[in-house]
Coordinates of C-alpha atoms in Angstrom, one line a residue:
M585 CA 73.4 -42.9 29.0
E586 CA 72.0 -40.1 26.6
T587 CA 68.2 -38.9 26.9
N588 CA 65.3 -37.5 24.2
K589 CA 67.1 -38.2 21.2
G590 CA 63.5 -38.8 20.0
T591 CA 61.2 -42.0 19.8
V592 CA 62.3 -45.1 17.3
V593 CA 59.5 -47.7 16.6
V594 CA 61.0 -51.0 16.0
I595 CA 58.5 -53.4 13.7
G596 CA 59.7 -57.1 15.0
A597 CA 60.6 -58.8 18.0
G598 CA 62.9 -60.8 17.1
I599 CA 66.5 -61.2 17.0
A600 CA 67.4 -58.4 15.3
G601 CA 64.4 -56.2 16.5
L602 CA 66.0 -56.7 20.5
S603 CA 69.3 -56.0 19.7
S604 CA 68.5 -52.7 17.5
A605 CA 66.5 -51.7 21.0
F606 CA 69.8 -52.9 23.1
Y607 CA 71.8 -50.3 21.1
L608 CA 69.3 -47.5 20.9
V609 CA 67.9 -47.5 24.9
Q610 CA 71.9 -46.9 25.5
E611 CA 72.0 -43.7 23.3
G612 CA 69.0 -42.1 24.6
W613 CA 66.2 -43.1 22.2
K614 CA 62.8 -44.3 23.7
V615 CA 61.4 -47.0 22.2
V616 CA 59.0 -49.1 20.9
I617 CA 58.6 -52.7 19.8
L618 CA 55.9 -53.2 17.5
E619 CA 55.9 -57.5 17.5
K620 CA 52.6 -59.0 15.6
N621 CA 52.8 -62.3 17.3
T622 CA 53.6 -62.8 20.7
L623 CA 57.1 -62.2 22.4
D624 CA 57.2 -66.0 23.4
D625 CA 57.8 -67.6 20.1
N626 CA 59.7 -66.3 16.9
C627 CA 62.6 -67.2 14.8
S628 CA 64.8 -66.4 17.1
Y629 CA 63.6 -69.3 19.3
G630 CA 64.0 -72.6 17.8
N631 CA 66.9 -72.0 15.5
A632 CA 70.2 -73.6 15.8
G633 CA 71.8 -71.5 18.0
M634 CA 74.8 -71.1 16.1
I635 CA 77.4 -68.2 15.7
V636 CA 78.7 -68.6 12.1
P637 CA 82.1 -66.6 10.7
S638 CA 82.9 -69.7 8.7
H639 CA 79.0 -68.8 6.9
F640 CA 81.1 -66.3 4.7
T641 CA 79.5 -67.9 1.0
P642 CA 76.1 -66.4 0.7
M643 CA 73.2 -68.6 0.0
A644 CA 72.8 -67.8 -3.5
A645 CA 76.5 -69.7 -4.5
P646 CA 77.6 -71.9 -7.5
G647 CA 76.8 -75.8 -7.2
I648 CA 73.6 -74.8 -5.4
V649 CA 71.2 -74.4 -8.4
A650 CA 72.4 -78.0 -9.9
Q651 CA 72.2 -79.1 -6.2
G652 CA 68.7 -77.8 -5.6
I653 CA 67.1 -79.1 -8.9
K654 CA 67.8 -82.5 -7.6
W655 CA 66.6 -82.3 -4.3
M656 CA 63.6 -79.7 -4.7
F657 CA 61.3 -82.1 -6.0
D658 CA 62.1 -84.6 -3.0
S659 CA 59.9 -83.6 -0.3
K660 CA 62.5 -85.2 2.7
S661 CA 65.2 -83.6 0.6
P662 CA 67.5 -80.6 2.9
F663 CA 66.1 -78.6 -0.1
Y664 CA 62.6 -78.7 -1.1
V665 CA 60.4 -75.9 -3.1
R666 CA 56.7 -76.0 -2.8
P667 CA 55.3 -76.7 -6.1
N668 CA 53.5 -73.3 -6.3
L669 CA 52.9 -71.2 -9.4
S670 CA 53.1 -67.7 -7.3
W671 CA 55.3 -64.7 -9.4
N672 CA 56.5 -63.7 -5.9
L673 CA 58.5 -67.2 -5.9
M674 CA 59.5 -67.2 -9.7
N675 CA 60.5 -63.7 -9.6
W676 CA 62.6 -64.4 -6.5
G677 CA 64.2 -67.7 -8.2
L678 CA 65.5 -65.5 -11.5
K679 CA 67.3 -63.0 -9.0
F680 CA 68.6 -66.5 -7.1
L681 CA 69.9 -67.6 -10.5
K682 CA 71.4 -64.1 -11.3
H683 CA 73.5 -64.3 -8.3
A684 CA 74.8 -68.3 -7.9
N685 CA 78.0 -67.2 -9.4
K686 CA 81.9 -67.3 -8.3
Q687 CA 81.9 -63.7 -8.7
H688 CA 79.2 -62.8 -6.5
V689 CA 80.5 -65.1 -3.8
D690 CA 84.3 -63.9 -4.0
K691 CA 82.9 -60.3 -3.9
H692 CA 80.7 -60.4 -0.9
A693 CA 82.7 -62.9 1.5
E694 CA 84.6 -60.4 3.5
A695 CA 81.7 -58.1 4.3
I696 CA 79.6 -61.0 5.6
R697 CA 82.8 -62.8 7.3
D698 CA 83.1 -58.8 9.0
L699 CA 79.8 -58.6 10.0
N700 CA 79.5 -62.2 11.7
L701 CA 82.9 -61.6 13.4
Y702 CA 82.1 -58.5 14.4
S703 CA 78.6 -59.5 15.5
S704 CA 80.6 -62.9 17.9
G705 CA 82.6 -60.1 19.6
L706 CA 79.3 -58.3 20.3
Y707 CA 77.9 -61.3 21.6
D708 CA 81.3 -61.8 23.9
A709 CA 80.2 -58.3 25.9
W710 CA 76.8 -59.5 26.2
S711 CA 77.9 -62.4 28.2
A712 CA 80.1 -61.2 30.1
Q713 CA 77.0 -58.7 31.5
P714 CA 76.0 -59.4 35.2
S715 CA 72.0 -59.9 33.8
F716 CA 73.1 -62.1 30.8
D717 CA 73.9 -66.2 31.3
F718 CA 73.0 -67.9 27.9
E719 CA 75.1 -70.7 27.6
L720 CA 77.5 -68.9 25.1
E721 CA 80.4 -70.9 24.0
Q722 CA 83.2 -70.4 21.6
S723 CA 83.7 -73.8 20.8
G724 CA 84.1 -74.2 17.3
I725 CA 81.7 -75.8 15.1
M726 CA 82.8 -79.7 13.1
M727 CA 81.4 -79.4 9.5
L728 CA 80.9 -83.2 9.6
Y729 CA 81.5 -85.1 6.4
K730 CA 81.0 -88.5 4.6
S731 CA 81.6 -88.4 1.0
K732 CA 85.0 -87.6 -1.0
E733 CA 82.8 -85.2 -3.0
V734 CA 82.0 -83.2 -0.5
Q735 CA 85.4 -83.5 1.1
H736 CA 86.6 -81.9 -1.8
E737 CA 84.8 -78.8 -1.9
E738 CA 84.9 -78.6 2.2
V739 CA 88.8 -78.8 2.0
E740 CA 88.5 -76.5 -1.0
L741 CA 85.6 -73.7 1.5
A742 CA 88.4 -74.4 4.0
K743 CA 91.3 -73.0 2.4
R744 CA 89.2 -70.0 0.9
A745 CA 88.0 -69.6 4.9
Q746 CA 92.4 -69.7 5.4
D747 CA 92.6 -67.2 3.2
L748 CA 90.2 -64.7 5.0
Q749 CA 92.1 -65.4 8.1
L750 CA 89.6 -67.6 9.4
D751 CA 90.3 -70.0 11.9
V752 CA 89.8 -73.7 11.1
E753 CA 91.5 -76.5 10.7
L754 CA 91.0 -80.1 8.8
L755 CA 90.2 -83.3 11.0
D756 CA 90.6 -86.9 9.6
A757 CA 88.4 -89.0 11.1
A758 CA 90.2 -90.1 14.2
A759 CA 90.2 -86.8 15.5
V760 CA 86.9 -86.2 14.6
Q761 CA 86.1 -88.8 17.3
A762 CA 89.1 -87.4 19.6
L763 CA 87.2 -84.6 19.6
E764 CA 83.8 -86.2 20.7
P765 CA 84.7 -89.0 23.2
E766 CA 81.2 -89.9 24.5
L767 CA 79.9 -90.4 21.0
K768 CA 80.9 -92.9 18.3
L769 CA 81.0 -91.3 14.9
D770 CA 81.0 -93.0 10.7
V771 CA 82.2 -90.2 9.0
L772 CA 85.1 -89.4 6.3
G773 CA 86.5 -86.1 8.5
A774 CA 85.7 -82.8 9.2
A775 CA 86.6 -79.2 9.0
F776 CA 86.6 -77.7 12.7
Y777 CA 85.8 -73.9 12.6
K778 CA 87.6 -72.6 16.0
C779 CA 85.8 -69.7 14.7
D780 CA 82.3 -70.3 15.4
G781 CA 80.2 -70.4 18.6
K782 CA 76.8 -71.7 20.0
L783 CA 74.0 -70.4 22.3
Y784 CA 70.6 -71.6 23.9
P785 CA 68.5 -69.3 21.7
P786 CA 65.4 -69.1 24.7
K787 CA 67.9 -67.8 27.2
L788 CA 69.0 -65.1 25.5
M789 CA 65.8 -63.9 24.1
R790 CA 64.1 -64.1 27.4
Q791 CA 66.4 -62.1 29.3
L792 CA 67.3 -59.5 26.4
I793 CA 63.5 -59.1 26.8
A794 CA 63.7 -59.2 30.4
Y795 CA 66.9 -56.3 30.0
L796 CA 65.1 -53.9 27.4
K797 CA 62.1 -53.8 29.8
Q798 CA 63.8 -52.9 32.9
Q799 CA 65.4 -50.2 30.3
G800 CA 62.0 -48.7 29.8
V801 CA 61.6 -50.2 26.1
V802 CA 57.6 -50.6 25.9
F803 CA 56.7 -53.4 23.9
H804 CA 52.9 -54.0 21.9
E805 CA 52.3 -57.8 21.5
Q806 CA 49.9 -59.0 18.7
T807 CA 50.3 -55.8 16.9
A808 CA 50.5 -56.0 13.5
V809 CA 50.7 -52.4 10.8
T810 CA 48.5 -51.6 8.4
H811 CA 49.8 -49.1 7.2
F812 CA 51.9 -45.9 7.2
T813 CA 51.0 -42.4 6.9
S814 CA 54.0 -39.9 5.2
A815 CA 54.7 -36.8 4.5
S816 CA 57.1 -35.5 2.0
R817 CA 60.2 -38.3 2.5
N818 CA 59.1 -38.6 6.4
V819 CA 57.1 -41.5 7.9
K820 CA 55.2 -40.0 10.7
E821 CA 53.4 -42.6 12.0
V822 CA 52.9 -46.6 11.8
V823 CA 49.3 -47.6 12.4
T824 CA 48.1 -50.6 13.5
N825 CA 45.3 -52.9 14.3
K826 CA 45.8 -50.8 18.0
G827 CA 45.9 -47.6 17.5
S828 CA 48.6 -45.5 15.8
F829 CA 52.1 -44.9 17.2
S830 CA 54.0 -41.7 15.7
A831 CA 58.1 -42.3 15.8
D832 CA 61.0 -40.0 14.9
E833 CA 62.8 -42.9 13.2
I834 CA 61.3 -46.4 12.0
V835 CA 63.6 -49.3 12.5
V836 CA 62.1 -52.6 9.9
T837 CA 63.4 -56.0 11.4
A838 CA 60.4 -57.8 10.3
G839 CA 62.2 -61.3 9.4
A840 CA 60.3 -63.3 6.8
Y841 CA 57.5 -60.7 6.9
L842 CA 59.5 -58.0 5.3
P843 CA 58.3 -57.6 2.0
Q844 CA 54.7 -57.4 3.3
L845 CA 56.0 -53.9 5.2
T846 CA 58.2 -52.6 2.9
G847 CA 55.3 -53.2 0.4
K848 CA 53.6 -50.6 2.5
L849 CA 56.2 -48.0 1.8
N850 CA 56.6 -48.6 -1.7
L851 CA 59.8 -50.3 -1.2
K852 CA 60.6 -53.8 -3.4
T853 CA 62.8 -56.2 -0.8
P854 CA 62.7 -59.3 -2.7
L855 CA 62.4 -62.4 0.2
M856 CA 61.1 -65.7 0.3
P857 CA 60.6 -67.4 3.6
G858 CA 62.5 -70.8 4.0
K859 CA 60.7 -72.7 6.7
G860 CA 63.0 -75.0 8.6
Y861 CA 62.1 -77.8 11.4
S862 CA 64.0 -78.4 14.5
F863 CA 63.7 -80.1 17.6
M864 CA 65.2 -81.1 21.2
Y865 CA 65.9 -84.6 22.0
S866 CA 67.6 -86.0 25.5
P867 CA 70.3 -87.7 24.8
Q868 CA 71.3 -91.4 27.4
E869 CA 74.3 -90.1 30.2
N870 CA 77.6 -89.9 28.4
K871 CA 76.1 -90.0 25.4
T872 CA 75.7 -86.7 24.3
L873 CA 78.3 -84.0 22.1
K874 CA 80.3 -81.9 23.4
H875 CA 80.6 -79.5 19.8
A876 CA 77.7 -77.9 17.5
A877 CA 77.6 -79.8 14.2
L878 CA 77.4 -79.7 10.8
L879 CA 75.7 -82.9 9.1
L880 CA 76.8 -81.4 5.4
E881 CA 75.1 -84.0 2.8
A882 CA 72.4 -83.8 4.9
R883 CA 72.5 -80.0 5.7
V884 CA 71.2 -80.9 9.3
A885 CA 72.6 -78.7 12.2
V886 CA 73.3 -80.6 15.5
T887 CA 73.7 -78.6 18.9
P888 CA 74.1 -79.1 22.6
M889 CA 72.1 -77.3 24.5
N890 CA 70.5 -76.9 27.8
G891 CA 71.8 -80.5 28.7
Q892 CA 70.2 -81.5 25.5
I893 CA 70.6 -81.7 21.7
R894 CA 68.6 -79.7 19.3
F895 CA 68.5 -80.9 15.6
S896 CA 67.4 -78.5 13.2
G897 CA 67.3 -78.0 8.8
T898 CA 65.9 -78.1 6.1
M899 CA 65.1 -75.1 3.7
E900 CA 61.7 -75.3 2.6
L901 CA 60.8 -72.4 0.2
G902 CA 57.1 -71.5 -0.2
S903 CA 54.4 -69.1 0.9
A904 CA 54.3 -69.3 4.9
D905 CA 51.7 -71.7 6.0
D906 CA 51.0 -73.2 9.9
K907 CA 51.7 -76.9 8.6
I908 CA 54.1 -79.3 9.6
N909 CA 55.0 -81.5 6.2
S910 CA 56.2 -84.4 8.6
N911 CA 58.5 -86.1 5.8
R912 CA 61.2 -82.7 6.1
V913 CA 61.4 -83.7 9.4
K914 CA 61.7 -87.0 8.9
G915 CA 64.1 -86.4 6.6
I916 CA 66.3 -84.8 9.3
V917 CA 65.7 -87.9 11.7
E918 CA 66.6 -90.5 9.1
S919 CA 70.2 -88.3 8.7
I920 CA 71.2 -88.5 12.4
P921 CA 72.3 -92.5 12.5
K922 CA 74.2 -92.1 9.1
Y923 CA 76.6 -89.9 11.3
F924 CA 75.9 -91.6 15.0
P925 CA 75.0 -94.6 14.2
E926 CA 74.5 -95.1 18.0
L927 CA 72.2 -92.3 18.5
E928 CA 68.4 -94.1 18.2
V929 CA 66.9 -90.6 17.9
P930 CA 62.6 -91.1 17.5
Y931 CA 60.5 -88.8 15.3
P932 CA 59.5 -86.1 17.7
E933 CA 55.4 -86.4 17.2
D934 CA 53.8 -83.2 18.9
K935 CA 57.2 -81.6 19.9
I936 CA 58.6 -80.1 16.8
W937 CA 58.8 -76.5 16.1
F938 CA 59.0 -74.5 12.6
G939 CA 59.9 -70.9 12.0
Y940 CA 61.3 -69.3 8.7
R941 CA 64.5 -67.7 7.9
P942 CA 64.1 -64.6 5.8
C943 CA 65.9 -65.3 2.7
P944 CA 66.5 -62.8 0.0
P945 CA 67.3 -63.9 -3.5
D946 CA 71.1 -62.8 -3.4
G947 CA 71.9 -64.4 -0.3
L948 CA 72.7 -60.9 1.2
P949 CA 71.4 -59.2 4.3
Y950 CA 69.2 -56.5 3.8
L951 CA 70.7 -53.6 6.3
G952 CA 70.7 -50.0 6.0
R953 CA 68.7 -46.4 5.7
V954 CA 66.6 -46.3 2.4
S955 CA 67.2 -43.6 0.5
K956 CA 63.8 -42.5 -0.8
L957 CA 63.1 -42.1 3.1
S958 CA 64.4 -39.8 5.5
N959 CA 64.0 -41.9 8.6
V960 CA 63.7 -45.7 7.9
T961 CA 65.8 -48.0 8.3
I962 CA 65.9 -52.1 7.2
A963 CA 68.0 -54.6 9.6
A964 CA 66.4 -57.8 8.1
G965 CA 67.2 -60.8 5.6
G966 CA 69.6 -62.7 7.4
G967 CA 68.9 -66.1 6.2
M968 CA 70.5 -69.1 8.1
M969 CA 72.7 -66.1 9.9
G970 CA 69.9 -64.4 11.5
L971 CA 70.7 -65.5 14.9
S972 CA 74.6 -64.8 14.3
L973 CA 74.3 -61.3 12.7
G974 CA 71.6 -59.9 15.3
P975 CA 73.8 -57.9 17.5
A976 CA 76.0 -56.6 14.7
F977 CA 72.7 -55.8 12.7
G978 CA 71.5 -53.8 16.2
K979 CA 74.7 -52.1 16.6
A980 CA 74.8 -51.1 12.6
V981 CA 71.4 -49.6 13.2
A982 CA 72.1 -47.5 16.5
D983 CA 75.0 -46.3 14.3
I984 CA 73.4 -44.9 11.2
L985 CA 70.8 -43.3 13.8
A986 CA 73.4 -41.1 15.2
N987 CA 75.0 -40.9 11.7
R988 CA 78.3 -42.6 12.3
E989 CA 80.2 -44.8 10.3
T990 CA 79.3 -48.1 11.0
A991 CA 81.7 -50.7 12.5
T992 CA 82.4 -53.0 9.1
D993 CA 81.4 -52.3 5.3
I994 CA 77.6 -52.8 4.8
S995 CA 77.2 -50.8 1.3
S996 CA 76.5 -54.5 -0.3
F997 CA 73.9 -54.8 2.0
R998 CA 72.0 -51.9 0.8
P999 CA 67.9 -52.5 1.4
D1000 CA 66.9 -50.7 -1.6
R1001 CA 69.6 -52.3 -4.0
F1002 CA 66.6 -54.4 -6.1
D1003 CA 64.7 -51.3 -6.2

């Protein structure tokens, strides 16, 4: 391991921040991580735990606008815009509309695919290390559909995925049932993305934090950035509610809170927090799933993990708050027996988790150096692919700070593309 490259302050202790620290400390950087909350809960803990090369289509895609308009005023629907007259939401919406077209999707599909596939390989490498055991299974994800309309869309998408050299197989209802012998399914079929995988997020996060502490990474919890001290194009200090931190390099991995931080640097990184909910369910013995799945019409993710099943979903756009919208959770619960008629999943009451996906308006992450500042790098905005892209974000950050070419082409993800 090299030493004495200098000090990097990483802002944010989600999967992107921890992954950045993982690769930076191996290259001899002294790493300090600032987290405005605590280390034991953020969006990287309660998500669906999916690794998704299958998600090569940006959220800003054709058809999503028409579908979203149908859904957006139904508080139980998969996609909901909380009534709000904020300029940020309207500005985001206008940019989203501009990018929701086939040309945008086709232009960026390969870059998103490559980053996800690379990240999946990095997860394999982590899992092989003795200090890591986070239930990684590269066993594929089934995209389950019930309607002819969604079947048609999914078949078209699977053809595009095959053109992109992704391993996907179309299954009829009998083939899906054969893969899940313990649990009756009521579906037309599925696209089975064998290139996808899953893991157990709380184990991953706890093991990463323990590893980084052993490597000398210093964590500061409940430490909120108030402003930055700069000289010419160089940020000298990160000033927080708990003192100042000098840095040779700054890495901003702040997830859904990215705009508040980049605003202090006079940068524009438009992004809306997309609130999602999840809960764990303990199935009866011999009534569990072997594969992760997405219930496509309902937009619900189903992931077997830690001996249980995690159900997660919904996208609620609006300013961040600490309220649980029970209708959103009911929407998830009510969709489950439509696909799994034998599962009687009660409303989870006090065991509901929620978090915020950082959603840029063009559906592309922010990854790279900032052009107007010489020592600021951003790795954020993974949207629904945040966990999947974490290791690739971290490795790209290490490459950027070492002035190396990144393993995949990240030019589409420039963090100042809206400046």
